[in-house]
Short mmCIF file of C-alpha atoms in Angstrom, two decimals:
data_model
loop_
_atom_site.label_atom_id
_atom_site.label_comp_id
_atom_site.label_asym_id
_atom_site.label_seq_id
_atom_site.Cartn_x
_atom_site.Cartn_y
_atom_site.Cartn_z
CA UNK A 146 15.00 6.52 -23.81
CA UNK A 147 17.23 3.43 -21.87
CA UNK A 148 15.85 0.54 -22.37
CA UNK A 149 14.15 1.03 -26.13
CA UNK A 150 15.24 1.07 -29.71
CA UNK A 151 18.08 2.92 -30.82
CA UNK A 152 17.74 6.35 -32.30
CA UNK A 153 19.43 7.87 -34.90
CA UNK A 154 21.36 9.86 -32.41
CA UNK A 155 22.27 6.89 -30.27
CA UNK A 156 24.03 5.40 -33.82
CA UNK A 157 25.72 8.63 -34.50
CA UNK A 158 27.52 8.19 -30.97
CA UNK A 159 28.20 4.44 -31.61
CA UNK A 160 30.44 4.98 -34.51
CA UNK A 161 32.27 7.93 -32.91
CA UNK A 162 33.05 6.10 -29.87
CA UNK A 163 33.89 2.95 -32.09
CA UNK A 164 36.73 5.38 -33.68
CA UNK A 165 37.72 6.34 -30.97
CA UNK A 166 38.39 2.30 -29.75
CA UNK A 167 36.14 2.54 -27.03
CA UNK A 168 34.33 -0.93 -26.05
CA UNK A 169 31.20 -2.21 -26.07
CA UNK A 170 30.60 -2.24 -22.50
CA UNK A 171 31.69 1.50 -21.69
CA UNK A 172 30.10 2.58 -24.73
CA UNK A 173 26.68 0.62 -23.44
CA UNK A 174 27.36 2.64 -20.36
CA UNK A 175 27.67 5.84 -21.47
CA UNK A 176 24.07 5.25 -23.45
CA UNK A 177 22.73 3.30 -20.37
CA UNK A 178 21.98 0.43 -22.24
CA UNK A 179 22.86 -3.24 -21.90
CA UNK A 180 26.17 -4.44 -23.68
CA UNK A 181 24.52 -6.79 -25.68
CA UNK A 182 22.23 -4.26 -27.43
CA UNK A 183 25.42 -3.08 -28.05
CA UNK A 184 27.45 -6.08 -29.56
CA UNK A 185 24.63 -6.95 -31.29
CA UNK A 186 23.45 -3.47 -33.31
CA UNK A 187 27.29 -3.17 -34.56
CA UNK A 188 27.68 -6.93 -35.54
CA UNK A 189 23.68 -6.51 -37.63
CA UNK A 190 25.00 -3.56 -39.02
CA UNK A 191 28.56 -3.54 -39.49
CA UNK A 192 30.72 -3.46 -43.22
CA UNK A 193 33.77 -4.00 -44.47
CA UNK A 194 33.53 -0.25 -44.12
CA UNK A 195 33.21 -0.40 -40.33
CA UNK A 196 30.01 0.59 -38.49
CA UNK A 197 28.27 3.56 -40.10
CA UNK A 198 25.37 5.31 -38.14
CA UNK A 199 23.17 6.33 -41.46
CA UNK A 200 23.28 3.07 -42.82
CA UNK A 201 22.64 1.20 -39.64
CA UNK A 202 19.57 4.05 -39.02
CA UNK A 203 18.23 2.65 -42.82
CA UNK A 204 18.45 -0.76 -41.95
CA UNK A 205 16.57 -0.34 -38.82
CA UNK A 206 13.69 1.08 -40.69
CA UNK A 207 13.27 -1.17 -42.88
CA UNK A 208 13.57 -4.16 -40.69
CA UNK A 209 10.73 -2.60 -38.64
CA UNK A 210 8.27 -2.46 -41.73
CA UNK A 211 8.79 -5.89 -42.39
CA UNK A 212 7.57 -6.92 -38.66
CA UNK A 213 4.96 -9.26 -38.67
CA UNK A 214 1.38 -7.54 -38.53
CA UNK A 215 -0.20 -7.73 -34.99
CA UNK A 216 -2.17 -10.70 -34.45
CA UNK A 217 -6.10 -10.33 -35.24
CA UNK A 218 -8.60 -10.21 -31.97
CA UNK A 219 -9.09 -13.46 -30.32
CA UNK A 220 -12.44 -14.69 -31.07
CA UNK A 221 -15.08 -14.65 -28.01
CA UNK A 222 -14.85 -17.14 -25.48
CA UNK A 223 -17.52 -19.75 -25.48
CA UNK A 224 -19.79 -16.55 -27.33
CA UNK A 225 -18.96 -13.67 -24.94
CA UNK A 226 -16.44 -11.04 -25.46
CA UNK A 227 -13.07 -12.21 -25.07
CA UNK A 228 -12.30 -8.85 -23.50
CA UNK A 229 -14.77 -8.78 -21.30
CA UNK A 230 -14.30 -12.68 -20.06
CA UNK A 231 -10.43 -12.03 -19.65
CA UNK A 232 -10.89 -9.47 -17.51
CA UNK A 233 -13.45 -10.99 -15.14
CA UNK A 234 -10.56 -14.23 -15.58
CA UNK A 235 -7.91 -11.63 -14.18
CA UNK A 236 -10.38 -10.01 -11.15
CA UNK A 237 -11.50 -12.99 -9.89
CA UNK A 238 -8.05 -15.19 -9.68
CA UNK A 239 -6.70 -11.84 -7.55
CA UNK A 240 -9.62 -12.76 -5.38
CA UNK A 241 -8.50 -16.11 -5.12
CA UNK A 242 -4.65 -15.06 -4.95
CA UNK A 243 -5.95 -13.53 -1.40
CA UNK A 244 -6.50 -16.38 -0.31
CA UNK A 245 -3.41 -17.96 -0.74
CA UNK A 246 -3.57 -19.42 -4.52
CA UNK A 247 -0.77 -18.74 -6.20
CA UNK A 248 -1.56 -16.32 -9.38
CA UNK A 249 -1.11 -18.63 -12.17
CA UNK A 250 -2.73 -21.76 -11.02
CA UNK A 251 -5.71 -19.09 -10.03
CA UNK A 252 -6.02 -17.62 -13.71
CA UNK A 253 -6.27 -21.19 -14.92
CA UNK A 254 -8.71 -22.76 -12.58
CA UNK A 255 -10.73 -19.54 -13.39
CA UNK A 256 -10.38 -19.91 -16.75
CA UNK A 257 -11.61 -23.54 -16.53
CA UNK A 258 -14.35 -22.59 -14.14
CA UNK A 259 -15.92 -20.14 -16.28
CA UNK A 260 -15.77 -22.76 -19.85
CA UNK A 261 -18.95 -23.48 -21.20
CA UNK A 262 -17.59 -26.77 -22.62
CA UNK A 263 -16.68 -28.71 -19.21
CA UNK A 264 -13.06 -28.67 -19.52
CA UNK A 265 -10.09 -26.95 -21.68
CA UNK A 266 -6.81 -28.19 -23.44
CA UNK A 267 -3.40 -26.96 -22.68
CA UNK A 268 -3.55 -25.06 -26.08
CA UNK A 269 -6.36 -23.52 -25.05
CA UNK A 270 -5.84 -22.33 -21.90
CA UNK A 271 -2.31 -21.10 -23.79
CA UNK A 272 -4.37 -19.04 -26.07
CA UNK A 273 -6.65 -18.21 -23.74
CA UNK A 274 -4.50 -16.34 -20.74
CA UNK A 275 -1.75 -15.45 -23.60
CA UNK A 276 1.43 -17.57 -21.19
CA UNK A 277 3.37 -20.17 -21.61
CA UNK A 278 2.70 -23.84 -22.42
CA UNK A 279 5.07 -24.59 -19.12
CA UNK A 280 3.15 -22.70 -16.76
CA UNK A 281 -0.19 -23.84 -17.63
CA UNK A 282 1.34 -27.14 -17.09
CA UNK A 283 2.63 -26.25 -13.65
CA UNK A 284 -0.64 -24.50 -13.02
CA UNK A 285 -2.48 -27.74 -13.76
CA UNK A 286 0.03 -29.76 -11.66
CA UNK A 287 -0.05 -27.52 -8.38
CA UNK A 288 -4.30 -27.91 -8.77
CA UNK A 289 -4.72 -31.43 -9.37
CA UNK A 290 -2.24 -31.98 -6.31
CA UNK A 291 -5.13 -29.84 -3.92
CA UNK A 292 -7.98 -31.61 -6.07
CA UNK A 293 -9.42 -28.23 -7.75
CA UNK A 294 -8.85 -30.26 -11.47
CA UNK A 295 -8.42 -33.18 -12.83
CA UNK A 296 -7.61 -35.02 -16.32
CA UNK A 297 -9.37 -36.22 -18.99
CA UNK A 298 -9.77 -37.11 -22.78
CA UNK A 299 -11.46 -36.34 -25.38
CA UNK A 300 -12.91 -38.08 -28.82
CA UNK A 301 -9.60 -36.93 -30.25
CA UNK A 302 -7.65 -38.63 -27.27
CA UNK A 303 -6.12 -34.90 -26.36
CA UNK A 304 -5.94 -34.18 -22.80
CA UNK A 305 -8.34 -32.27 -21.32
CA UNK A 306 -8.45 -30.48 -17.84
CA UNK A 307 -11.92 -30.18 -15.67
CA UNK A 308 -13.06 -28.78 -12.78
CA UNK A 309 -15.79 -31.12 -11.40
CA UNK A 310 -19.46 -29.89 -9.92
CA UNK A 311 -17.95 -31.56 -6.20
CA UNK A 312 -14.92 -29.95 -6.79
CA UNK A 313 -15.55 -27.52 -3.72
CA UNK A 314 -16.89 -30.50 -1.38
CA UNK A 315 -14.22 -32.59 -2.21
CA UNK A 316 -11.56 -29.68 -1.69
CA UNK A 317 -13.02 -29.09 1.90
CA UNK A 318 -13.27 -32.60 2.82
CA UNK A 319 -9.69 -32.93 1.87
CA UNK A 320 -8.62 -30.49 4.62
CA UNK A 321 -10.78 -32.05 7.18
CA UNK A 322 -8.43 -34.65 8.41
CA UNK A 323 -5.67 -31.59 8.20
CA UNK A 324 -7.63 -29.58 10.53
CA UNK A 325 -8.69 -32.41 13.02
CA UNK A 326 -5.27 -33.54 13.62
CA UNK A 327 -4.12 -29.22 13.88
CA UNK A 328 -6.95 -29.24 16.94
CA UNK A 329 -5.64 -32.69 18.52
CA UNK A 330 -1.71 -31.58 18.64
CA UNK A 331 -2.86 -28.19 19.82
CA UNK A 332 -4.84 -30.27 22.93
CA UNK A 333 -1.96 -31.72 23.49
CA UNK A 334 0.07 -28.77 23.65
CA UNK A 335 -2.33 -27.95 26.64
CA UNK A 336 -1.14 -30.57 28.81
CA UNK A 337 2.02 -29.87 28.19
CA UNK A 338 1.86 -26.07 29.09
CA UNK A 339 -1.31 -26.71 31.37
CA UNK A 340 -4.78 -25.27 31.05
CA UNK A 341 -4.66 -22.16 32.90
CA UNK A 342 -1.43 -20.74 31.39
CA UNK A 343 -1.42 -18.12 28.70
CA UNK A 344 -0.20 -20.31 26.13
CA UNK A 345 -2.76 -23.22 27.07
CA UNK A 346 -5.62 -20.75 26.52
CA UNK A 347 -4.23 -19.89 23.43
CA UNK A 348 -3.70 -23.30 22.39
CA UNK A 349 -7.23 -23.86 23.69
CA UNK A 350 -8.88 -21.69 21.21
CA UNK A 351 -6.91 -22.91 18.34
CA UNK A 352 -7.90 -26.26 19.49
CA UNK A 353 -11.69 -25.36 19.44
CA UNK A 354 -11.66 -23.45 16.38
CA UNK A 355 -10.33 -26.28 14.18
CA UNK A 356 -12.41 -28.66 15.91
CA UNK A 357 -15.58 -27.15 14.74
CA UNK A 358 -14.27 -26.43 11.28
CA UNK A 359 -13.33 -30.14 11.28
CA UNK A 360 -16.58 -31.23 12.36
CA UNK A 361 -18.47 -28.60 10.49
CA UNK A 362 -16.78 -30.09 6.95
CA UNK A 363 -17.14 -33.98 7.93
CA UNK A 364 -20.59 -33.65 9.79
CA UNK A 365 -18.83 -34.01 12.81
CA UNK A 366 -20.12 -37.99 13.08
CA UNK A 367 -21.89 -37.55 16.27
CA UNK A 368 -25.45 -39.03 16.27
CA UNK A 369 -28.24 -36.85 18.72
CA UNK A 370 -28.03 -40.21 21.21
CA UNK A 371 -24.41 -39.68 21.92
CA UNK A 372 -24.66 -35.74 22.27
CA UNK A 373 -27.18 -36.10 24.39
CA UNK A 374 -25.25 -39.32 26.60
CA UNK A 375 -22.54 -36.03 26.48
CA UNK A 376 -24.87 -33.70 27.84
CA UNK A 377 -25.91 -36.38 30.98
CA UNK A 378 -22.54 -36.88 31.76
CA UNK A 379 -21.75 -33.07 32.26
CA UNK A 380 -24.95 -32.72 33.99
CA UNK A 381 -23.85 -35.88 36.03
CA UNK A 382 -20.47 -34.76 36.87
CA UNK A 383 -21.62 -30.82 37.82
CA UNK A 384 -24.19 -32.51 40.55
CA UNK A 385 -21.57 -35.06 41.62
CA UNK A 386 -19.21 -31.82 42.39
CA UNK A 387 -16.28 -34.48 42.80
CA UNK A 388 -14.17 -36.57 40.34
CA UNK A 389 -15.76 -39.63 38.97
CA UNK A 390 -14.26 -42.88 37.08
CA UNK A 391 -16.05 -44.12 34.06
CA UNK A 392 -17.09 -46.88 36.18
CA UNK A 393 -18.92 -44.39 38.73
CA UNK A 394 -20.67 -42.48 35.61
CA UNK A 395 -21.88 -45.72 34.28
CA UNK A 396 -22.75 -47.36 37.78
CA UNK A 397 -24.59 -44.08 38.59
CA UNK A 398 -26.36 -43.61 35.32
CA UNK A 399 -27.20 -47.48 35.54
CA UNK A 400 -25.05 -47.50 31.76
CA UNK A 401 -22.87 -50.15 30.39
CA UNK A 402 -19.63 -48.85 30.60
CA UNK A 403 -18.67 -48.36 26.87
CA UNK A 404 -21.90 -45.83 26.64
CA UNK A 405 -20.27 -44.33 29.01
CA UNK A 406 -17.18 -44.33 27.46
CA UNK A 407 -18.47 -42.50 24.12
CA UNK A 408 -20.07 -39.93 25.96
CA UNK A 409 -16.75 -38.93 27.88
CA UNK A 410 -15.08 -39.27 24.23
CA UNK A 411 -17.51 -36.90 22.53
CA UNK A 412 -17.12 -34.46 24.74
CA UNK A 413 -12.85 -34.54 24.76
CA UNK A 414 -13.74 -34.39 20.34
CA UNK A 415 -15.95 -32.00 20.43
CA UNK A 416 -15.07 -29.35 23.30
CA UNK A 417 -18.06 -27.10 22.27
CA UNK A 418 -20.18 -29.55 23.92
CA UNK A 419 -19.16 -28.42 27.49
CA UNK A 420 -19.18 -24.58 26.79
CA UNK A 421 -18.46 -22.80 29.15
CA UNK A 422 -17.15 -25.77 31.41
CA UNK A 423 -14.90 -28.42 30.24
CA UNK A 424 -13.57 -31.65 31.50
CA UNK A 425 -10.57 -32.57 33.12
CA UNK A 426 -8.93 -35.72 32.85
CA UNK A 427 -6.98 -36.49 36.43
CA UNK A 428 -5.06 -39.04 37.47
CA UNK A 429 -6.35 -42.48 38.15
CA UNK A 430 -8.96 -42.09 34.96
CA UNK A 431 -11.12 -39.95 37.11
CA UNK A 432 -12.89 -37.10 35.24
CA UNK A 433 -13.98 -33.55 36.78
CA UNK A 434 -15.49 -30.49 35.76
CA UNK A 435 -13.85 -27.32 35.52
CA UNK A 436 -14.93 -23.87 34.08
CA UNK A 437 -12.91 -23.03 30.95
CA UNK A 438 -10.10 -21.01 31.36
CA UNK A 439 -10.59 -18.89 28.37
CA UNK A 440 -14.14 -17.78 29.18
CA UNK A 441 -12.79 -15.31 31.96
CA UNK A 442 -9.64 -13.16 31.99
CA UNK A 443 -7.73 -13.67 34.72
CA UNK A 444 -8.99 -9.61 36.17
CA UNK A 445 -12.13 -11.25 35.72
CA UNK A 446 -11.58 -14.26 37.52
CA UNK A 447 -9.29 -12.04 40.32
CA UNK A 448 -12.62 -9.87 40.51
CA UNK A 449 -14.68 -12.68 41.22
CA UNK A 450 -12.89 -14.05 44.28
CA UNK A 451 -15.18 -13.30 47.17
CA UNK A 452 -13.65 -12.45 50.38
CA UNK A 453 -13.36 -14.67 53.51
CA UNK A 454 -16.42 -12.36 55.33
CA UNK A 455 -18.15 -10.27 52.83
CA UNK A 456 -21.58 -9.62 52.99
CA UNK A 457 -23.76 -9.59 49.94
CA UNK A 458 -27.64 -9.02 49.04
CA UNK A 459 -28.57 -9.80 52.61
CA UNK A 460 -26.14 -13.35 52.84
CA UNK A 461 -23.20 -13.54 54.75
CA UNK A 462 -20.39 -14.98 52.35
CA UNK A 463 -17.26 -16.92 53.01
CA UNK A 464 -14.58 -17.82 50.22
CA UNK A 465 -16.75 -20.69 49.25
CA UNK A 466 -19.90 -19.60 49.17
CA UNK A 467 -22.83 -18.40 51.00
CA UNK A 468 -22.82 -19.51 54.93
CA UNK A 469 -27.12 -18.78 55.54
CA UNK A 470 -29.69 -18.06 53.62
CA UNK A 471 -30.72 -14.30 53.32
CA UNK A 472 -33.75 -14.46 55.96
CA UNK A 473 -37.29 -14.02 54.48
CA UNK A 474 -39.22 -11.27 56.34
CA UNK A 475 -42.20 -12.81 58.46
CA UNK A 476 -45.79 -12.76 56.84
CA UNK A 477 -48.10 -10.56 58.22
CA UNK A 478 -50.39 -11.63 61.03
#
């Protein structure tokens, strides 16, 4: 078979093709088998004779009796059966692979997730997941640089690796800032492309999605008084029906200016706030409300345009709004 040990056959053809001064690499060819497994069974096995295929065949043998006995079983793992702990190792780092952990720093934060003792040495987590001292150290490096383990020592001042009880809080929190400034660049992108276009209501989304992530993680640091100084200033601003400063909220709302301020500022952090409306900022630092963009498609919002003289549910409509009220039939005498 290509690729495996050398029968008896294979040797027979070596030394006839050797007579007949072919080289290594045509006679790995013909066998379909590298050149050095070549080069290397006629220099192990070569006399002052030349290459002889018994011989060589012997000397095979008996090299293979002399290989060293397979290792015993690995004792269990913290008491459990090393079997049956490697394999849950090896199902749940695939889990975490799906979500974008690379394999081998998965099978070793696994591996140091499910230690009874708190934390593992390199040699351990060698003999443990049966790889290389180099890539548990690169494993260890790639998770200590996204906070999932960190370094210690023990008694015996040998390095240790941990995964702490925070570990997932402290991961999370790490994004936060990530995600917050994901949601401000794509609100910025939508006054660049403008609100109502199909890449501002993209960017919209994005921008509210990451917002609430970001605010879901860091507890979002709004207090009830300011989301409720949020909610007054929508309310304010939907009965004004006209832009107004921050000087008009405040002077209207009889507020110092800063309060209103924060309000205005909660809402532009947290967008969910307004749902379904949203604020506009126009020119001159006035503020208005406008329905959000993405809450209607635009056959919605073409659907919704009401003619200049249709007549609906009794009330004579123009393009914006009803012109009477529908008439109330007369009580009875």
């Amino acid at each position: 078979m290509p690729g495996g040990r050398l029968t008896h056959e294979d040797r027979r053809q070596i030394a006839i093709w050797l007579v007949e001064e072919l080289g290594y690499a045509e006679i790995a060819r013909r066998l379909g088998r590298p050149t050095s497994t070549i080069s290397r069974e006629v220099a192990r096995n070569s006399a002052p004779g030349g290459y002889l295929a018994d011989r060589a065949q012997q000397a095979a043998g008996q090299r293979a009796h002399r290989r060293r006995p397979v290792p015993a079983a690995q004792p269990p793992a913290d008491g459990r059966p090393a079997e049956s702990v490697r394999g849950f190792v090896e199902q749940f780092a695939t889990l975490l692979v799906g979500t974008g952990l690379p394999r081998m720093p998965a099978r070793v934060f696994v591996c140091l997730l499910t230690s009874d003792s708190g934390g593992l040495t390199s040699a351990e987590l060698v003999r443990r997941l049966q790889v290389s001292p180099a890539s548990v150290s690169k494993a260890i490096g790639y998770l200590e640089a996204i906070e999932l383990v960190r370094r210690t020592q023990d008694a015996g001042r040998r390095e240790r690796y941990v995964v702490d009880d925070d570990v997932w809080l402290r991961a999370f929190k790490a994004d936060t800032g990530a995600h917050a400034e994901v949601a401000a660049a794509a609100r910025h992108g939508i006054e660049i492309f403008g609100a109502g276009t199909p890449a501002g209501t993209r960017l919209g989304r994005m921008a509210r999605f990451f917002a609430w992530i970001s605010d879901q993680m860091n507890d979002s640091g709004l207090t009830d008084a300011v989301v409720r100084d949020a909610l007054t200033v929508l309310a304010a601003l939907v009965y004004a029906a006209r832009p107004l400063t921050v000087d008009d909220l405040a002077t209207a709302l009889d507020w110092p200016v800063q309060r209103a301020a924060d309000a205005l500022d909660a809402i532009s952090r947290r967008p969910i706030l307004s749902d379904p409306l949203a604020v506009e900022r126009l020119g001159h630092g006035e503020y208005a409300i406008t329905p959000r963009p993405d809450r209607l498609s635009s056959a919605q919002r073409d659907a919704l345009i009401v003619g200049p003289r249709s007549t609906r549910g009794g009330s004579e409509m123009t393009e914006h709004g009803p012109s009477a009220r529908p008439t109330r039939p007369s009580p009875p005498p």
